[in-house]
mmCIF file of C-alpha atoms in Angstrom:
data_model
loop_
_atom_site.group_PDB
_atom_site.id
_atom_site.type_symbol
_atom_site.label_atom_id
_atom_site.label_comp_id
_atom_site.label_asym_id
_atom_site.label_seq_id
_atom_site.Cartn_x
_atom_site.Cartn_y
_atom_site.Cartn_z
ATOM 1 C CA MET A 181 -2.542 -14.039 -3.277
ATOM 2 C CA ARG A 182 -2.864 -11.033 -5.539
ATOM 3 C CA VAL A 183 0.422 -9.237 -4.919
ATOM 4 C CA CYS A 184 0.893 -5.610 -5.939
ATOM 5 C CA VAL A 185 4.552 -4.800 -6.615
ATOM 6 C CA TYR A 186 6.010 -1.292 -6.716
ATOM 7 C CA GLY A 187 9.486 -0.606 -8.055
ATOM 8 C CA SER A 188 11.762 1.473 -10.241
ATOM 9 C CA SER A 189 11.376 1.962 -13.977
ATOM 10 C CA SER A 190 14.858 3.392 -14.526
ATOM 11 C CA PRO A 191 17.097 1.476 -16.954
ATOM 12 C CA ASN A 192 19.985 2.518 -14.676
ATOM 13 C CA THR A 193 18.657 0.503 -11.722
ATOM 14 C CA PRO A 194 21.603 -1.200 -9.938
ATOM 15 C CA LYS A 195 22.139 -4.912 -10.590
ATOM 16 C CA ALA A 196 21.590 -5.839 -6.925
ATOM 17 C CA TYR A 197 18.082 -4.372 -7.115
ATOM 18 C CA MET A 198 17.384 -5.994 -10.477
ATOM 19 C CA ASP A 199 18.414 -9.399 -9.162
ATOM 20 C CA GLN A 200 15.949 -9.147 -6.282
ATOM 21 C CA ALA A 201 13.208 -7.908 -8.614
ATOM 22 C CA TYR A 202 13.709 -10.905 -10.910
ATOM 23 C CA LYS A 203 13.787 -13.235 -7.897
ATOM 24 C CA LEU A 204 10.518 -11.831 -6.587
ATOM 25 C CA GLY A 205 8.847 -12.385 -9.958
ATOM 26 C CA GLN A 206 10.069 -15.973 -10.003
ATOM 27 C CA LEU A 207 8.846 -16.671 -6.487
ATOM 28 C CA LEU A 208 5.429 -15.169 -7.151
ATOM 29 C CA ALA A 209 5.012 -17.487 -10.131
ATOM 30 C CA GLU A 210 6.360 -20.592 -8.402
ATOM 31 C CA ARG A 211 4.073 -20.104 -5.411
ATOM 32 C CA GLY A 212 0.986 -19.453 -7.510
ATOM 33 C CA HIS A 213 0.517 -15.761 -6.761
ATOM 34 C CA VAL A 214 -0.637 -13.106 -9.229
ATOM 35 C CA CYS A 215 1.928 -10.374 -9.925
ATOM 36 C CA VAL A 216 0.344 -6.913 -10.318
ATOM 37 C CA ASN A 217 2.623 -3.999 -11.175
ATOM 38 C CA GLY A 218 2.979 -0.762 -13.110
ATOM 39 C CA GLY A 219 3.664 -2.477 -16.420
ATOM 40 C CA GLY A 220 7.137 -1.153 -17.160
ATOM 41 C CA LYS A 221 9.681 -3.117 -19.170
ATOM 42 C CA THR A 222 12.766 -1.653 -17.501
ATOM 43 C CA GLY A 223 14.021 -1.239 -13.932
ATOM 44 C CA CYS A 224 12.649 -3.291 -11.064
ATOM 45 C CA MET A 225 9.235 -3.446 -12.726
ATOM 46 C CA GLY A 226 10.741 -4.994 -15.826
ATOM 47 C CA GLY A 227 12.923 -7.357 -13.811
ATOM 48 C CA CYS A 228 9.980 -8.585 -11.755
ATOM 49 C CA ASN A 229 7.894 -9.092 -14.895
ATOM 50 C CA GLU A 230 10.657 -11.046 -16.601
ATOM 51 C CA GLY A 231 11.150 -13.290 -13.591
ATOM 52 C CA CYS A 232 7.444 -13.998 -13.352
ATOM 53 C CA ARG A 233 7.123 -14.628 -17.091
ATOM 54 C CA ASP A 234 10.133 -16.983 -17.185
ATOM 55 C CA ALA A 235 8.587 -19.008 -14.361
ATOM 56 C CA LYS A 236 5.245 -19.055 -16.209
ATOM 57 C CA GLY A 237 3.372 -16.944 -13.693
ATOM 58 C CA LYS A 238 0.404 -14.633 -14.162
ATOM 59 C CA ILE A 239 1.147 -10.949 -14.728
ATOM 60 C CA VAL A 240 -1.322 -8.063 -14.565
ATOM 61 C CA CYS A 241 0.117 -4.730 -15.689
ATOM 62 C CA VAL A 242 -1.517 -1.410 -14.841
ATOM 63 C CA ILE A 243 -0.066 1.387 -16.934
ATOM 64 C CA HIS A 244 -1.081 4.970 -17.626
ATOM 65 C CA GLU A 245 -1.911 5.782 -21.233
ATOM 66 C CA THR A 246 0.830 8.426 -21.226
ATOM 67 C CA PHE A 247 3.518 5.740 -21.123
ATOM 68 C CA LEU A 248 2.078 3.766 -24.031
ATOM 69 C CA VAL A 249 3.233 6.436 -26.480
ATOM 70 C CA ASP A 250 6.896 5.665 -25.766
ATOM 71 C CA LYS A 251 6.335 1.894 -25.934
ATOM 72 C CA GLU A 252 7.549 1.521 -22.363
ATOM 73 C CA GLU A 253 5.048 -1.223 -21.519
ATOM 74 C CA PHE A 254 6.136 -4.776 -20.759
ATOM 75 C CA GLN A 255 5.383 -7.222 -23.559
ATOM 76 C CA GLY A 256 3.981 -10.535 -22.386
ATOM 77 C CA ALA A 257 1.521 -9.560 -19.660
ATOM 78 C CA ASP A 258 -1.557 -11.725 -19.239
ATOM 79 C CA GLU A 259 -3.621 -8.603 -18.721
ATOM 80 C CA MET A 260 -2.833 -4.980 -19.551
ATOM 81 C CA VAL A 261 -5.010 -2.445 -17.739
ATOM 82 C CA VAL A 262 -4.744 1.091 -19.120
ATOM 83 C CA ALA A 263 -5.415 3.947 -16.696
ATOM 84 C CA ARG A 264 -6.474 7.351 -18.002
ATOM 85 C CA GLY A 265 -6.843 10.873 -16.651
ATOM 86 C CA ASP A 266 -4.653 13.906 -16.080
ATOM 87 C CA SER A 267 -2.866 12.417 -13.059
ATOM 88 C CA LEU A 268 -1.642 9.069 -11.706
ATOM 89 C CA ALA A 269 -4.474 8.775 -9.179
ATOM 90 C CA GLU A 270 -6.505 6.276 -11.224
ATOM 91 C CA ARG A 271 -3.471 4.131 -11.926
ATOM 92 C CA LYS A 272 -2.597 3.953 -8.232
ATOM 93 C CA ARG A 273 -6.152 3.019 -7.356
ATOM 94 C CA LEU A 274 -6.236 0.249 -9.952
ATOM 95 C CA LEU A 275 -2.890 -1.104 -8.752
ATOM 96 C CA MET A 276 -4.115 -1.453 -5.174
ATOM 97 C CA GLU A 277 -7.614 -2.634 -6.030
ATOM 98 C CA GLY A 278 -8.260 -6.148 -4.745
ATOM 99 C CA CYS A 279 -4.654 -6.813 -3.702
ATOM 100 C CA ASP A 280 -3.829 -9.017 -0.709
ATOM 101 C CA CYS A 281 -0.464 -7.430 -0.029
ATOM 102 C CA ILE A 282 1.900 -4.801 -1.400
ATOM 103 C CA ILE A 283 5.641 -5.300 -1.848
ATOM 104 C CA ALA A 284 7.868 -2.313 -2.603
ATOM 105 C CA LEU A 285 11.144 -2.960 -4.377
ATOM 106 C CA PRO A 286 13.719 -0.145 -4.537
ATOM 107 C CA GLY A 287 12.487 2.773 -6.618
ATOM 108 C CA GLY A 288 12.380 6.526 -7.010
ATOM 109 C CA ALA A 289 9.805 9.236 -6.348
ATOM 110 C CA GLY A 290 7.016 7.372 -8.158
ATOM 111 C CA THR A 291 7.567 4.278 -6.026
ATOM 112 C CA TRP A 292 7.715 6.364 -2.857
ATOM 113 C CA ASP A 293 4.482 8.111 -3.797
ATOM 114 C CA GLU A 294 2.734 4.773 -4.346
ATOM 115 C CA LEU A 295 4.121 3.327 -1.122
ATOM 116 C CA TRP A 296 3.191 6.203 1.165
ATOM 117 C CA GLU A 297 -0.288 6.539 -0.339
ATOM 118 C CA ALA A 298 -0.817 2.848 0.392
ATOM 119 C CA VAL A 299 0.438 3.362 3.959
ATOM 120 C CA CYS A 300 -2.165 6.112 4.418
ATOM 121 C CA GLN A 301 -4.950 4.023 2.852
ATOM 122 C CA VAL A 302 -4.261 1.060 5.136
ATOM 123 C CA GLY A 303 -3.559 3.147 8.228
ATOM 124 C CA LEU A 304 -6.800 5.099 7.908
ATOM 125 C CA GLY A 305 -8.869 1.981 7.287
ATOM 126 C CA PHE A 306 -9.773 2.587 3.641
ATOM 127 C CA MET A 307 -7.879 -0.627 2.807
ATOM 128 C CA ARG A 308 -8.039 -3.352 5.416
ATOM 129 C CA GLY A 309 -6.010 -6.475 5.965
ATOM 130 C CA VAL A 310 -3.226 -5.520 3.537
ATOM 131 C CA PRO A 311 0.419 -5.704 4.695
ATOM 132 C CA LEU A 312 3.053 -3.505 3.050
ATOM 133 C CA ILE A 313 6.565 -4.891 2.852
ATOM 134 C CA CYS A 314 9.609 -2.884 1.749
ATOM 135 C CA VAL A 315 12.447 -4.887 0.187
ATOM 136 C CA SER A 316 15.353 -3.010 1.711
ATOM 137 C CA VAL A 317 18.170 -4.303 -0.502
ATOM 138 C CA ASP A 318 21.516 -3.074 0.859
ATOM 139 C CA GLY A 319 19.582 -0.950 3.346
ATOM 140 C CA TYR A 320 17.796 1.064 0.655
ATOM 141 C CA TYR A 321 14.670 1.623 2.769
ATOM 142 C CA GLN A 322 16.505 2.118 6.066
ATOM 143 C CA PRO A 323 15.915 5.915 5.928
ATOM 144 C CA PHE A 324 12.166 5.256 5.607
ATOM 145 C CA HIS A 325 12.314 2.906 8.583
ATOM 146 C CA ASP A 326 14.201 5.522 10.613
ATOM 147 C CA MET A 327 11.720 8.229 9.584
ATOM 148 C CA VAL A 328 8.794 6.139 10.846
ATOM 149 C CA LYS A 329 10.563 5.516 14.158
ATOM 150 C CA ARG A 330 11.339 9.216 14.530
ATOM 151 C CA GLY A 331 7.725 10.078 13.800
ATOM 152 C CA GLN A 332 6.583 7.632 16.466
ATOM 153 C CA GLN A 333 9.107 9.030 18.920
ATOM 154 C CA ASP A 334 7.815 12.543 18.314
ATOM 155 C CA MET A 335 4.193 11.296 18.551
ATOM 156 C CA LEU A 336 3.422 12.216 14.938
ATOM 157 C CA VAL A 337 3.011 8.639 13.741
ATOM 158 C CA TYR A 338 0.963 6.020 15.566
ATOM 159 C CA LYS A 339 2.674 2.837 16.749
ATOM 160 C CA GLY A 340 0.082 0.635 15.057
ATOM 161 C CA MET A 341 1.869 1.268 11.760
ATOM 162 C CA ASP A 342 4.409 -1.389 12.744
ATOM 163 C CA ASP A 343 1.675 -4.006 12.409
ATOM 164 C CA PHE A 344 1.322 -3.584 8.653
ATOM 165 C CA LEU A 345 4.416 -1.701 7.408
ATOM 166 C CA LEU A 346 7.314 -4.158 7.405
ATOM 167 C CA PHE A 347 10.930 -4.088 6.198
ATOM 168 C CA GLU A 348 12.819 -7.110 4.871
ATOM 169 C CA LYS A 349 16.325 -7.523 3.437
ATOM 170 C CA ASP A 350 15.445 -9.389 0.245
ATOM 171 C CA ALA A 351 12.624 -10.546 -2.017
ATOM 172 C CA GLU A 352 12.232 -14.010 -0.530
ATOM 173 C CA SER A 353 12.045 -12.683 3.026
ATOM 174 C CA ALA A 354 9.458 -10.132 1.915
ATOM 175 C CA LEU A 355 7.215 -12.730 0.283
ATOM 176 C CA ASN A 356 7.642 -15.107 3.214
ATOM 177 C CA SER A 357 6.583 -12.285 5.520
ATOM 178 C CA ALA A 358 3.484 -11.543 3.438
ATOM 179 C CA GLU A 359 2.461 -15.207 3.327
ATOM 180 C CA SER A 360 3.038 -15.597 7.061
ATOM 181 C CA TRP A 361 1.056 -12.430 7.774
ATOM 182 C CA HIS A 362 -1.983 -13.860 6.018
ATOM 183 C CA ALA A 363 -1.520 -17.423 7.272
ATOM 184 C CA GLN A 364 -1.648 -16.167 10.865
ATOM 185 C CA GLY A 365 -4.955 -14.467 10.191
ATOM 186 C CA LYS A 366 -3.565 -10.983 10.755
ATOM 187 C CA SER A 367 -5.717 -9.634 7.952
ATOM 188 C CA LYS A 368 -8.826 -10.691 9.874
ATOM 189 C CA ALA A 369 -7.428 -9.273 13.098
ATOM 190 C CA ALA A 370 -6.639 -5.976 11.388
ATOM 191 C CA ARG A 371 -10.175 -5.684 10.028
ATOM 192 C CA LYS A 372 -11.588 -6.442 13.470
ATOM 193 C CA LEU A 373 -9.320 -3.881 15.132
ATOM 194 C CA THR A 374 -10.215 -1.203 12.617
ATOM 195 C CA ALA A 375 -13.934 -1.908 12.888
ATOM 196 C CA ARG A 376 -13.858 -1.511 16.665
ATOM 197 C CA GLY A 377 -11.635 1.545 16.562
ATOM 198 C CA LYS A 378 -9.403 0.196 19.347
ATOM 199 C CA GLY A 379 -5.700 0.678 19.919
ATOM 200 C CA ASP A 380 -3.767 3.903 19.631
ATOM 201 C CA ALA A 381 -4.095 4.055 15.843
ATOM 202 C CA TRP A 382 -6.077 6.833 14.215
ATOM 203 C CA LYS A 383 -8.954 4.892 12.740
ATOM 204 C CA TYR A 384 -11.601 6.055 10.319
ATOM 205 C CA ASP A 385 -14.338 4.353 12.356
ATOM 206 C CA ARG A 386 -13.269 6.252 15.437
ATOM 207 C CA TYR A 387 -13.544 9.451 13.419
ATOM 208 C CA LYS A 388 -17.062 8.468 12.329
ATOM 209 C CA GLY A 389 -17.954 7.757 15.940
ATOM 210 C CA ALA A 390 -16.634 11.128 17.000
ATOM 211 C CA LYS A 391 -18.702 12.831 14.307
ATOM 212 C CA SER A 392 -21.817 10.950 15.387
ATOM 213 C CA GLY A 393 -21.242 11.900 19.026
ATOM 214 C CA PHE A 394 -20.708 15.532 18.124
ATOM 215 C CA ALA A 395 -23.871 15.589 15.989
ATOM 216 C CA ALA A 396 -25.897 14.010 18.791
ATOM 217 C CA GLY A 397 -24.563 16.589 21.251
ATOM 218 C CA VAL A 398 -25.539 19.438 18.957
ATOM 219 C CA CYS A 399 -29.063 18.035 18.561
ATOM 220 C CA VAL A 400 -29.520 17.696 22.327
ATOM 221 C CA GLY A 401 -28.233 21.228 22.855
ATOM 222 C CA VAL A 402 -30.601 22.687 20.256
ATOM 223 C CA ALA A 403 -33.555 20.785 21.754
ATOM 224 C CA ALA A 404 -32.709 22.013 25.258
ATOM 225 C CA ALA A 405 -32.471 25.602 24.046
ATOM 226 C CA ALA A 406 -35.853 25.315 22.318
ATOM 227 C CA VAL A 407 -37.506 23.997 25.475
ATOM 228 C CA ALA A 408 -35.996 26.780 27.558
ATOM 229 C CA LEU A 409 -37.263 29.378 25.071
ATOM 230 C CA VAL A 410 -40.804 27.971 25.215
ATOM 231 C CA LEU A 411 -40.804 28.027 29.031
ATOM 232 C CA MET A 412 -39.566 31.619 29.086
ATOM 233 C CA ARG A 413 -42.341 32.701 26.733
ATOM 234 C CA GLY A 414 -44.871 30.868 28.921
ATOM 235 C CA ARG A 415 -43.899 33.089 31.821
#
């Protein structure tokens, strides 16, 4: 699998988080997966890269040109993709592009931004068949889990999110979950569900269908009005 990994870049990242980041990198390499991440050399990004490198795995780093000035990039990547532009939008797109799953290690605002954008992309059907797994070390992502449940309770978040947004306690459980998700053919099922627009999820295809129905209704209404006008003039 091509696994996109989000995580902290802070050199002050707690050891418990760093240990899981390194473990994830190791596991990705040992199981033959490609590790794609933001290209940092510190924090969870750096730990994951080091673990993958030490286990002789393949690493693809996607970094914004802004961070190259400070020499913050990880040395030893098999491929270094440099994103440009006046925002992080291109970098986020390149990180997600072609990935089979996304795993979020503990991180700050940048990691949260990446995670929630991915949730929206998958939930709306712009990315299909991609599970997102949060590595909730020491309960780090428990507030996110609780927020989703509260949103569902208040009918602001659709229940279908539980099918692709998962929470695990450590790196190994997260990777096992991703592999199991794909082995069970859930990616195919998710694509099929999205294409049909079924379930209580807000799907892009359903939106397209609604637009088509609305457009057809407008056309029929205009045609009916035109016919009525002709008949009135005939009188």
